[in-house]
Short mmCIF file of C-alpha atoms in Angstrom, two decimals:
data_model
loop_
_atom_site.label_atom_id
_atom_site.label_comp_id
_atom_site.label_asym_id
_atom_site.label_seq_id
_atom_site.Cartn_x
_atom_site.Cartn_y
_atom_site.Cartn_z
CA MET T 1 -52.65 -47.60 133.35
CA SER T 2 -56.35 -48.20 133.77
CA SER T 3 -55.73 -50.54 136.68
CA GLN T 4 -53.56 -47.88 138.29
CA GLY T 5 -56.30 -45.40 137.73
CA ARG T 6 -58.74 -47.70 139.46
CA GLY T 7 -56.28 -48.02 142.36
CA THR T 8 -56.19 -44.26 142.68
CA VAL T 9 -59.96 -44.01 142.71
CA SER T 10 -60.23 -46.69 145.38
CA THR T 11 -57.98 -44.70 147.72
CA ALA T 12 -60.11 -41.60 147.28
CA LYS T 13 -63.45 -43.17 148.23
CA PRO T 14 -62.52 -44.03 151.85
CA ALA T 15 -61.35 -40.44 152.29
CA ARG T 16 -64.78 -39.18 151.24
CA ARG T 17 -66.53 -41.55 153.62
CA GLY T 18 -64.22 -40.36 156.42
CA LEU T 19 -64.96 -36.75 155.48
CA ASP T 20 -68.68 -37.13 156.13
CA LYS T 21 -68.42 -39.01 159.43
CA THR T 22 -65.62 -36.99 160.99
CA HIS T 23 -66.92 -33.62 159.96
CA TRP T 24 -70.32 -34.24 161.49
CA LEU T 25 -68.59 -34.70 164.85
CA TYR T 26 -66.32 -31.72 164.18
CA ILE T 27 -69.26 -29.46 163.30
CA ALA T 28 -71.25 -30.70 166.30
CA VAL T 29 -68.40 -29.88 168.70
CA ILE T 30 -68.00 -26.38 167.23
CA ALA T 31 -71.75 -25.77 167.51
CA ALA T 32 -71.75 -27.07 171.09
CA VAL T 33 -68.86 -24.80 172.07
CA VAL T 34 -70.55 -21.72 170.56
CA LEU T 35 -73.90 -22.58 172.17
CA GLY T 36 -72.28 -23.29 175.53
CA ALA T 37 -70.34 -20.02 175.46
CA ALA T 38 -73.50 -18.11 174.53
CA ILE T 39 -75.46 -19.62 177.42
CA GLY T 40 -72.59 -18.95 179.80
CA LEU T 41 -72.50 -15.29 178.80
CA LEU T 42 -76.25 -14.66 178.58
CA ALA T 43 -77.41 -16.84 181.50
CA PRO T 44 -74.43 -17.46 183.81
CA GLU T 45 -76.39 -19.36 186.45
CA VAL T 46 -77.88 -21.71 183.86
CA GLY T 47 -74.41 -22.24 182.42
CA LYS T 48 -72.94 -23.13 185.82
CA SER T 49 -75.78 -25.59 186.42
CA LEU T 50 -74.72 -27.51 183.29
CA LYS T 51 -71.33 -28.41 184.77
CA PRO T 52 -72.36 -32.03 185.61
CA ILE T 53 -72.72 -32.76 181.87
CA GLY T 54 -69.05 -31.96 181.28
CA THR T 55 -68.07 -33.77 184.48
CA MET T 56 -69.84 -36.95 183.41
CA PHE T 57 -68.10 -36.90 180.03
CA ILE T 58 -64.71 -36.57 181.74
CA SER T 59 -65.68 -39.45 184.04
CA LEU T 60 -66.31 -41.61 180.97
CA ILE T 61 -62.84 -40.78 179.67
CA LYS T 62 -61.31 -41.52 183.10
CA MET T 63 -63.04 -44.91 182.97
CA VAL T 64 -61.02 -46.04 179.94
CA ILE T 65 -57.65 -44.46 180.78
CA ALA T 66 -56.18 -47.55 182.43
CA PRO T 67 -57.32 -50.06 179.75
CA ILE T 68 -55.94 -47.83 176.97
CA ILE T 69 -52.61 -47.34 178.74
CA PHE T 70 -52.30 -51.06 179.53
CA CYS T 71 -53.14 -52.35 176.04
CA THR T 72 -51.12 -49.80 174.08
CA LEU T 73 -48.01 -50.12 176.24
CA VAL T 74 -48.06 -53.93 176.30
CA ILE T 75 -48.34 -54.01 172.51
CA GLY T 76 -46.01 -51.03 172.16
CA VAL T 77 -43.22 -52.73 174.08
CA GLY T 78 -43.54 -55.65 171.67
CA SER T 79 -43.41 -53.34 168.64
CA ILE T 80 -40.38 -51.51 169.98
CA ALA T 81 -38.52 -54.73 170.66
CA LYS T 82 -39.27 -56.05 167.19
CA ALA T 83 -38.30 -52.79 165.53
CA ALA T 84 -35.01 -52.78 167.40
CA THR T 85 -34.18 -56.27 166.08
CA VAL T 86 -34.17 -54.92 162.53
CA GLY T 87 -30.76 -53.43 163.21
CA LYS T 88 -29.43 -49.99 162.42
CA VAL T 89 -32.62 -48.64 160.83
CA GLY T 90 -34.96 -49.70 163.63
CA GLY T 91 -32.53 -48.71 166.38
CA LEU T 92 -31.86 -45.27 164.94
CA ALA T 93 -35.55 -44.67 164.33
CA LEU T 94 -36.52 -45.57 167.89
CA LEU T 95 -33.70 -43.49 169.39
CA TYR T 96 -34.64 -40.50 167.26
CA PHE T 97 -38.33 -40.85 168.12
CA MET T 98 -37.58 -40.91 171.86
CA VAL T 99 -35.32 -37.86 171.65
CA MET T 100 -37.72 -35.79 169.55
CA SER T 101 -40.72 -36.73 171.72
CA THR T 102 -38.80 -35.55 174.77
CA VAL T 103 -37.79 -32.32 173.01
CA ALA T 104 -41.38 -31.64 171.95
CA LEU T 105 -42.69 -32.31 175.45
CA GLY T 106 -40.02 -30.00 176.87
CA ILE T 107 -40.93 -27.24 174.42
CA GLY T 108 -44.56 -27.51 175.49
CA LEU T 109 -43.51 -27.08 179.12
CA VAL T 110 -41.30 -24.08 178.34
CA VAL T 111 -44.00 -22.28 176.34
CA GLY T 112 -46.61 -23.11 178.97
CA ASN T 113 -44.44 -21.58 181.70
CA ILE T 114 -43.86 -18.45 179.63
CA ILE T 115 -47.46 -17.63 178.66
CA HIS T 116 -49.21 -19.10 181.74
CA PRO T 117 -52.39 -20.11 179.87
CA GLY T 118 -55.49 -20.43 182.01
CA ALA T 119 -54.48 -17.74 184.52
CA GLY T 120 -57.50 -16.13 186.14
CA LEU T 121 -60.05 -18.84 185.33
CA HIS T 122 -60.24 -20.28 188.87
CA LEU T 123 -61.79 -23.57 187.79
CA LYS T 124 -63.06 -25.81 190.58
CA PRO T 125 -64.03 -29.49 190.82
CA TYR T 126 -67.73 -30.27 190.46
CA GLU T 127 -68.11 -31.33 194.10
CA ALA T 128 -66.57 -28.08 195.35
CA SER T 129 -68.67 -25.83 193.18
CA GLY T 130 -72.00 -27.61 193.14
CA GLY T 131 -73.50 -25.56 195.95
CA ALA T 132 -75.99 -26.85 198.46
CA GLU T 133 -78.38 -28.32 195.95
CA VAL T 134 -77.72 -31.91 194.98
CA ASN T 135 -79.95 -33.14 192.17
CA SER T 136 -80.78 -36.77 192.83
CA THR T 137 -81.03 -37.56 189.10
CA VAL T 138 -77.59 -36.08 188.44
CA LYS T 139 -76.16 -37.97 191.40
CA PHE T 140 -77.70 -41.22 190.14
CA LEU T 141 -76.30 -40.74 186.62
CA MET T 142 -72.82 -39.90 187.88
CA GLU T 143 -72.78 -42.95 190.16
CA MET T 144 -73.59 -45.15 187.15
CA ILE T 145 -70.18 -44.41 185.61
CA PRO T 146 -67.51 -46.83 186.89
CA GLY T 147 -64.64 -45.37 188.87
CA ASP T 148 -61.23 -44.89 187.32
CA ILE T 149 -58.36 -47.31 187.88
CA PRO T 150 -55.03 -45.98 189.28
CA VAL T 151 -52.78 -45.04 186.37
CA LEU T 152 -49.22 -45.43 187.67
CA PRO T 153 -49.62 -49.04 188.87
CA THR T 154 -51.29 -49.81 185.54
CA LEU T 155 -48.36 -48.32 183.64
CA VAL T 156 -45.79 -50.28 185.65
CA LEU T 157 -47.77 -53.49 185.26
CA ALA T 158 -48.13 -52.92 181.50
CA LEU T 159 -44.38 -52.44 181.07
CA MET T 160 -43.60 -55.55 183.10
CA VAL T 161 -46.16 -57.64 181.20
CA GLY T 162 -44.84 -56.34 177.86
CA PHE T 163 -41.24 -57.24 178.63
CA ALA T 164 -42.29 -60.59 180.12
CA LEU T 165 -44.18 -61.49 176.93
CA GLN T 166 -41.16 -60.46 174.86
CA SER T 167 -38.94 -62.79 176.87
CA MET T 168 -41.36 -65.66 176.20
CA GLY T 169 -40.88 -65.39 172.44
CA LYS T 170 -43.41 -67.34 170.39
CA ALA T 171 -45.04 -68.72 173.52
CA GLY T 172 -46.17 -65.20 174.37
CA GLU T 173 -47.80 -64.55 171.00
CA PRO T 174 -51.25 -65.91 171.97
CA VAL T 175 -51.35 -63.54 174.94
CA LEU T 176 -50.23 -60.61 172.77
CA ASN T 177 -52.96 -61.44 170.26
CA ALA T 178 -55.49 -61.53 173.08
CA VAL T 179 -54.34 -58.09 174.25
CA ARG T 180 -54.68 -56.81 170.67
CA ASN T 181 -58.27 -58.04 170.56
CA ILE T 182 -59.02 -56.40 173.91
CA GLN T 183 -57.43 -53.22 172.56
CA LYS T 184 -59.90 -53.21 169.67
CA VAL T 185 -62.79 -53.34 172.13
CA VAL T 186 -61.29 -50.54 174.23
CA PHE T 187 -60.70 -48.40 171.13
CA LYS T 188 -64.27 -49.00 170.00
CA LEU T 189 -65.50 -47.93 173.42
CA MET T 190 -63.34 -44.80 173.28
CA MET T 191 -64.73 -43.88 169.87
CA MET T 192 -68.27 -44.32 171.20
CA ILE T 193 -67.43 -41.99 174.09
CA MET T 194 -65.95 -39.39 171.74
CA TRP T 195 -69.26 -39.13 169.91
CA LEU T 196 -70.55 -37.67 173.19
CA ALA T 197 -67.89 -34.94 173.00
CA PRO T 198 -70.39 -32.29 171.83
CA LEU T 199 -72.44 -32.82 174.99
CA GLY T 200 -69.34 -32.79 177.18
CA ALA T 201 -67.99 -29.66 175.50
CA PHE T 202 -71.36 -27.93 175.78
CA GLY T 203 -71.65 -28.52 179.52
CA ALA T 204 -68.03 -27.70 180.30
CA ILE T 205 -67.84 -24.50 178.24
CA ALA T 206 -71.21 -23.25 179.51
CA ALA T 207 -70.08 -23.80 183.10
CA VAL T 208 -66.67 -22.16 182.82
CA VAL T 209 -67.94 -19.20 180.78
CA GLY T 210 -70.86 -18.82 183.18
CA ALA T 211 -68.41 -18.66 186.08
CA THR T 212 -65.70 -16.45 184.56
CA GLY T 213 -67.28 -14.73 181.54
CA TRP T 214 -65.08 -13.47 178.73
CA ALA T 215 -61.93 -14.42 180.66
CA ALA T 216 -62.55 -18.08 179.80
CA ILE T 217 -62.90 -17.36 176.08
CA GLY T 218 -59.74 -15.24 176.13
CA SER T 219 -57.73 -17.93 177.95
CA MET T 220 -58.83 -20.63 175.52
CA ALA T 221 -57.96 -18.40 172.57
CA ILE T 222 -54.51 -17.75 174.05
CA LEU T 223 -53.88 -21.48 174.49
CA MET T 224 -54.95 -22.29 170.93
CA GLY T 225 -52.93 -19.43 169.45
CA ALA T 226 -49.85 -20.35 171.48
CA PHE T 227 -50.20 -24.00 170.47
CA TYR T 228 -50.45 -23.20 166.76
CA LEU T 229 -47.49 -20.83 166.96
CA THR T 230 -45.41 -23.34 168.93
CA CYS T 231 -46.09 -26.13 166.42
CA ALA T 232 -45.21 -23.82 163.51
CA LEU T 233 -41.94 -22.80 165.16
CA PHE T 234 -41.18 -26.43 166.03
CA ILE T 235 -41.57 -27.43 162.39
CA VAL T 236 -39.66 -24.51 160.91
CA VAL T 237 -36.94 -24.00 163.52
CA ILE T 238 -36.36 -27.40 165.15
CA LEU T 239 -37.23 -29.85 162.37
CA GLY T 240 -36.09 -27.45 159.65
CA SER T 241 -32.68 -26.92 161.26
CA ILE T 242 -32.08 -30.64 161.81
CA LEU T 243 -33.14 -31.44 158.24
CA ARG T 244 -30.83 -28.74 156.85
CA LEU T 245 -27.85 -29.77 158.99
CA VAL T 246 -28.14 -33.50 158.29
CA THR T 247 -29.31 -33.60 154.67
CA GLY T 248 -28.98 -30.07 153.34
CA LEU T 249 -32.65 -30.14 152.33
CA ASN T 250 -35.08 -27.28 152.89
CA ILE T 251 -38.10 -27.78 155.17
CA PHE T 252 -40.24 -25.43 153.07
CA ALA T 253 -39.43 -27.41 149.93
CA LEU T 254 -40.46 -30.59 151.75
CA MET T 255 -43.72 -28.99 152.92
CA ARG T 256 -44.46 -27.82 149.38
CA TYR T 257 -43.83 -31.37 148.16
CA LEU T 258 -46.32 -32.69 150.74
CA ALA T 259 -48.91 -29.94 150.16
CA ARG T 260 -51.54 -32.32 148.79
CA GLU T 261 -51.21 -34.55 151.86
CA TYR T 262 -51.59 -31.54 154.16
CA LEU T 263 -54.82 -30.61 152.41
CA LEU T 264 -56.02 -34.20 152.63
CA ILE T 265 -55.37 -34.33 156.38
CA PHE T 266 -56.98 -30.97 157.00
CA ALA T 267 -60.02 -31.70 154.82
CA THR T 268 -60.77 -35.18 156.16
CA SER T 269 -59.73 -34.70 159.81
CA SER T 270 -57.86 -37.98 159.40
CA SER T 271 -54.30 -38.91 158.54
CA GLU T 272 -55.26 -42.48 157.61
CA SER T 273 -55.20 -41.97 153.84
CA ALA T 274 -52.02 -39.91 154.12
CA LEU T 275 -49.97 -42.88 155.37
CA PRO T 276 -49.69 -44.73 152.03
CA ARG T 277 -49.20 -41.41 150.25
CA LEU T 278 -46.35 -40.47 152.58
CA MET T 279 -44.66 -43.82 152.03
CA ALA T 280 -44.99 -43.48 148.27
CA LYS T 281 -43.67 -39.93 148.26
CA MET T 282 -40.73 -40.72 150.53
CA GLU T 283 -39.70 -43.53 148.20
CA HIS T 284 -40.05 -41.17 145.24
CA ALA T 285 -37.87 -38.65 147.11
CA GLY T 286 -35.00 -41.12 147.18
CA VAL T 287 -35.39 -43.01 150.46
CA SER T 288 -35.02 -46.76 150.06
CA LYS T 289 -38.13 -48.93 150.42
CA PRO T 290 -36.85 -50.84 153.51
CA VAL T 291 -36.16 -47.60 155.40
CA VAL T 292 -39.56 -46.17 154.46
CA GLY T 293 -41.29 -49.43 155.38
CA ILE T 294 -39.80 -49.39 158.87
CA THR T 295 -39.68 -45.69 159.72
CA VAL T 296 -43.05 -44.36 158.55
CA PRO T 297 -45.42 -46.93 160.14
CA THR T 298 -43.41 -46.99 163.37
CA GLY T 299 -43.32 -43.19 163.43
CA TYR T 300 -47.09 -43.04 163.10
CA SER T 301 -47.31 -44.78 166.47
CA PHE T 302 -44.21 -43.52 168.28
CA ASN T 303 -43.24 -40.15 166.75
CA LEU T 304 -46.06 -37.77 167.69
CA ASP T 305 -44.38 -34.39 168.08
CA GLY T 306 -47.55 -32.32 167.81
CA THR T 307 -49.34 -34.50 170.33
CA ALA T 308 -46.37 -34.20 172.72
CA ILE T 309 -46.50 -30.39 172.62
CA TYR T 310 -50.26 -30.53 173.15
CA LEU T 311 -49.99 -32.81 176.18
CA THR T 312 -47.67 -30.63 178.25
CA MET T 313 -49.19 -27.27 177.25
CA SER T 314 -52.69 -28.52 178.05
CA ALA T 315 -51.56 -29.97 181.39
CA LEU T 316 -50.08 -26.60 182.41
CA PHE T 317 -53.22 -24.81 181.19
CA ILE T 318 -55.42 -26.95 183.44
CA SER T 319 -53.16 -26.71 186.49
CA THR T 320 -52.93 -22.92 186.16
CA ALA T 321 -56.67 -22.52 185.54
CA MET T 322 -57.46 -24.49 188.69
CA GLY T 323 -55.01 -22.50 190.80
CA LEU T 324 -52.83 -25.57 191.36
CA PRO T 325 -49.62 -24.78 189.43
CA MET T 326 -47.02 -27.51 189.17
CA ASN T 327 -43.57 -26.93 190.61
CA LEU T 328 -40.42 -27.81 188.67
CA GLY T 329 -40.19 -31.29 190.15
CA GLU T 330 -43.79 -32.07 189.25
CA GLN T 331 -43.27 -30.77 185.72
CA ILE T 332 -40.22 -32.98 185.24
CA GLY T 333 -42.17 -35.94 186.58
CA LEU T 334 -45.00 -35.11 184.18
CA LEU T 335 -42.53 -34.96 181.29
CA VAL T 336 -41.06 -38.37 182.15
CA PHE T 337 -44.54 -39.89 182.43
CA MET T 338 -45.66 -38.35 179.13
CA VAL T 339 -42.55 -39.65 177.34
CA ILE T 340 -43.79 -43.15 178.13
CA ALA T 341 -47.55 -42.63 177.99
CA SER T 342 -47.47 -40.61 174.76
CA LYS T 343 -46.40 -43.80 172.98
CA GLY T 344 -49.98 -44.92 173.55
CA ALA T 345 -51.52 -41.69 172.22
CA ALA T 346 -52.09 -43.13 168.77
CA GLY T 347 -54.66 -45.36 167.20
CA VAL T 348 -58.03 -44.00 168.21
CA THR T 349 -60.00 -40.79 168.27
CA GLY T 350 -59.61 -39.15 171.68
CA ALA T 351 -56.59 -41.19 172.78
CA GLY T 352 -54.71 -37.91 173.15
CA LEU T 353 -57.32 -36.79 175.68
CA ALA T 354 -57.02 -40.12 177.48
CA THR T 355 -53.23 -39.77 177.65
CA LEU T 356 -53.55 -36.23 178.98
CA ALA T 357 -55.99 -37.48 181.59
CA ALA T 358 -53.56 -40.26 182.53
CA GLY T 359 -50.75 -37.76 183.08
CA LEU T 360 -52.92 -35.56 185.26
CA ALA T 361 -54.24 -38.52 187.23
CA ALA T 362 -50.70 -39.72 187.90
CA HIS T 363 -49.66 -36.39 189.43
CA LYS T 364 -52.71 -34.50 190.71
CA PRO T 365 -55.99 -36.36 190.23
CA VAL T 366 -57.96 -33.24 191.18
CA LEU T 367 -56.79 -31.66 187.91
CA LEU T 368 -58.95 -34.10 185.96
CA ASP T 369 -61.99 -31.98 186.81
CA GLY T 370 -60.51 -29.14 184.74
CA MET T 371 -60.32 -31.18 181.55
CA GLY T 372 -63.79 -30.17 180.41
CA VAL T 373 -62.43 -26.93 178.96
CA ILE T 374 -59.83 -28.85 176.94
CA VAL T 375 -62.58 -31.08 175.54
CA GLY T 376 -64.26 -27.98 174.17
CA ILE T 377 -61.22 -26.72 172.28
CA ASP T 378 -59.54 -30.04 171.52
CA LYS T 379 -61.06 -30.29 168.05
CA PHE T 380 -59.73 -26.84 167.19
CA MET T 381 -56.19 -28.04 167.88
CA SER T 382 -56.51 -31.49 166.31
CA GLU T 383 -55.54 -30.58 162.74
CA CYS T 384 -52.45 -28.75 163.94
CA ARG T 385 -51.40 -31.80 165.97
CA ALA T 386 -51.84 -34.10 162.99
CA LEU T 387 -49.99 -31.83 160.56
CA THR T 388 -47.09 -31.53 163.02
CA ASN T 389 -47.01 -35.30 163.57
CA PHE T 390 -47.11 -35.89 159.81
CA THR T 391 -44.28 -33.44 159.09
CA GLY T 392 -42.20 -34.92 161.89
CA ASN T 393 -42.50 -38.39 160.37
CA ALA T 394 -41.57 -37.11 156.90
CA VAL T 395 -38.46 -35.42 158.31
CA ALA T 396 -37.60 -38.53 160.34
CA THR T 397 -37.74 -40.72 157.23
CA LEU T 398 -35.29 -38.49 155.36
CA LEU T 399 -32.97 -38.32 158.38
CA ILE T 400 -32.94 -42.08 158.96
CA GLY T 401 -32.34 -42.57 155.22
CA LYS T 402 -29.35 -40.22 155.34
CA TRP T 403 -27.84 -41.74 158.49
CA THR T 404 -28.13 -45.26 157.09
CA HIS T 405 -26.84 -44.20 153.63
CA GLU T 406 -30.18 -45.22 152.12
CA LEU T 407 -31.08 -41.77 150.75
CA ASP T 408 -30.30 -40.78 147.16
CA MET T 409 -29.39 -37.11 147.66
CA ASP T 410 -29.42 -36.24 143.96
CA LYS T 411 -32.90 -37.71 143.67
CA ALA T 412 -34.07 -35.89 146.82
CA HIS T 413 -32.83 -32.51 145.56
CA ALA T 414 -34.45 -33.05 142.19
CA VAL T 415 -37.79 -34.06 143.71
CA LEU T 416 -37.99 -31.27 146.28
CA SER T 417 -36.92 -28.65 143.74
CA GLY T 418 -39.80 -29.70 141.49
CA LYS T 419 -37.61 -31.05 138.69
CA ASP T 420 -38.85 -34.59 139.27
CA PRO T 421 -42.55 -34.27 140.21
CA PHE T 422 -44.49 -37.08 141.80
CA ASP T 423 -46.81 -38.92 139.41
CA GLU T 424 -50.13 -39.38 141.18
CA LEU T 425 -51.12 -42.16 138.78
CA THR T 426 -48.33 -44.37 140.14
CA LEU T 427 -49.78 -44.34 143.65
CA ASN T 428 -51.30 -47.75 144.35
CA ASP T 429 -52.44 -48.90 147.77
CA ASP T 430 -51.30 -52.41 146.92
CA ASP T 431 -47.71 -51.20 146.70
CA HIS T 432 -47.56 -48.52 149.40
CA GLY T 433 -48.68 -48.44 152.97
CA SER T 434 -50.15 -51.91 153.24
CA ALA T 435 -46.93 -53.51 154.45
CA PRO T 436 -43.43 -52.36 155.29
CA ALA T 437 -40.27 -53.91 153.97
CA ALA T 438 -39.75 -57.61 154.23
CA GLY T 439 -37.87 -58.72 157.30
CA PHE T 440 -39.51 -56.24 159.66
CA GLU T 441 -41.52 -58.52 161.89
CA GLY T 442 -43.36 -55.72 163.63
CA GLY T 443 -44.12 -53.92 160.40
CA ASP T 444 -47.66 -55.07 159.88
CA GLU T 445 -48.55 -54.18 163.45
CA ALA T 446 -46.97 -50.75 163.17
CA ALA T 447 -48.63 -50.14 159.84
CA ALA T 448 -51.96 -51.18 161.24
CA ALA T 449 -51.44 -48.79 164.13
CA GLY T 450 -50.52 -46.06 161.71
CA ASN T 451 -53.55 -46.74 159.55
CA ARG T 452 -55.89 -46.08 162.44
CA VAL T 453 -54.24 -42.91 163.75
CA PRO T 454 -56.80 -40.17 163.36
CA VAL T 455 -55.94 -36.53 163.42
CA THR T 456 -57.47 -36.04 166.79
CA VAL T 457 -54.85 -37.92 168.78
#
């Protein structure tokens, strides 16, 4: 028991280290947003003059869009193919993930069209609103940032390369490993950029509030409120109904069972430590170890319901705010693109922003200049995204277990009713979360992807 106790302590320490690092960034972004809004309200002209700061931050994100999309999709195609070879479990999981991602994206579009977030902001690109004065220092700094690479050709090339490497079998493994190493560099670069988010948020919020006043604050509040409400309804109505129809289990009972994990995610701004806990709890709830080992790690990379809702709602917010609303055809095209690109929205802080930028760049590149406002409020929506993603993966694990007859229903009812509580002392990182079930070739990769998915995707 003492060794188990030591295992429990070892899992808690990384969470505390993550708490310090992540919350400094979180607090800095909040302070930057408040300061930027104050300057925009009290000194509108000063606020508008700070717009280049937000523009430069968005340019940095645009710089890494193509590398992120290329690396994640090339590796993602390999993970999908390997998961599908597992048989019924992998195939069902991937099919379910694709369907639910599409549903979540569609819900985001529907809600966005109903509430029309961003109406009345009249955001404009930096070049169009910079006035006659052109600061040579600002121009020099902006020209230092490399230009962005076209997204759609990158996406097509990534898919073709991914499938080509799959067809090569073992001969393609060295290339896949090289792409994984490049991905680490790109992710490191993205994390470095995200530490500049407070500056970007400060400049963007100051500029938009300086130009539109309280209307900007009201529009951002409406978007955040609508997003939180949409995620809550998605969990309770959509996921809850499917869970009840397929397994007869109650979504509120499941959420109560996972309450400690919710608090962990919310407190640390990271779902990393919740991955092994989710795997352990799903096994305790009656799902077989092989199903848990395949579904949970793969879901952490491919089943991001909260992120999907965020992507489409934010895209509509920006297009409306800039006075460039998307027609039905463009919205459907955006949805199709996001279904594919959202599979790369995991694994690094800010990848959700990069995926959103990729979707906008693929349809209307001018909309990228409106992303500064989203940067300012992104952190406020991050926990909700992570909690929705986490709940979606828990529900998916129970559903896949039921469909494959690998779920002990008596055990599940007893656990969720509280009759068979989870023993925290039995949780050991060596047994849960480090590797999926034997025979799943892509398991370690999926688990590794899951282990680095922060809440801010």
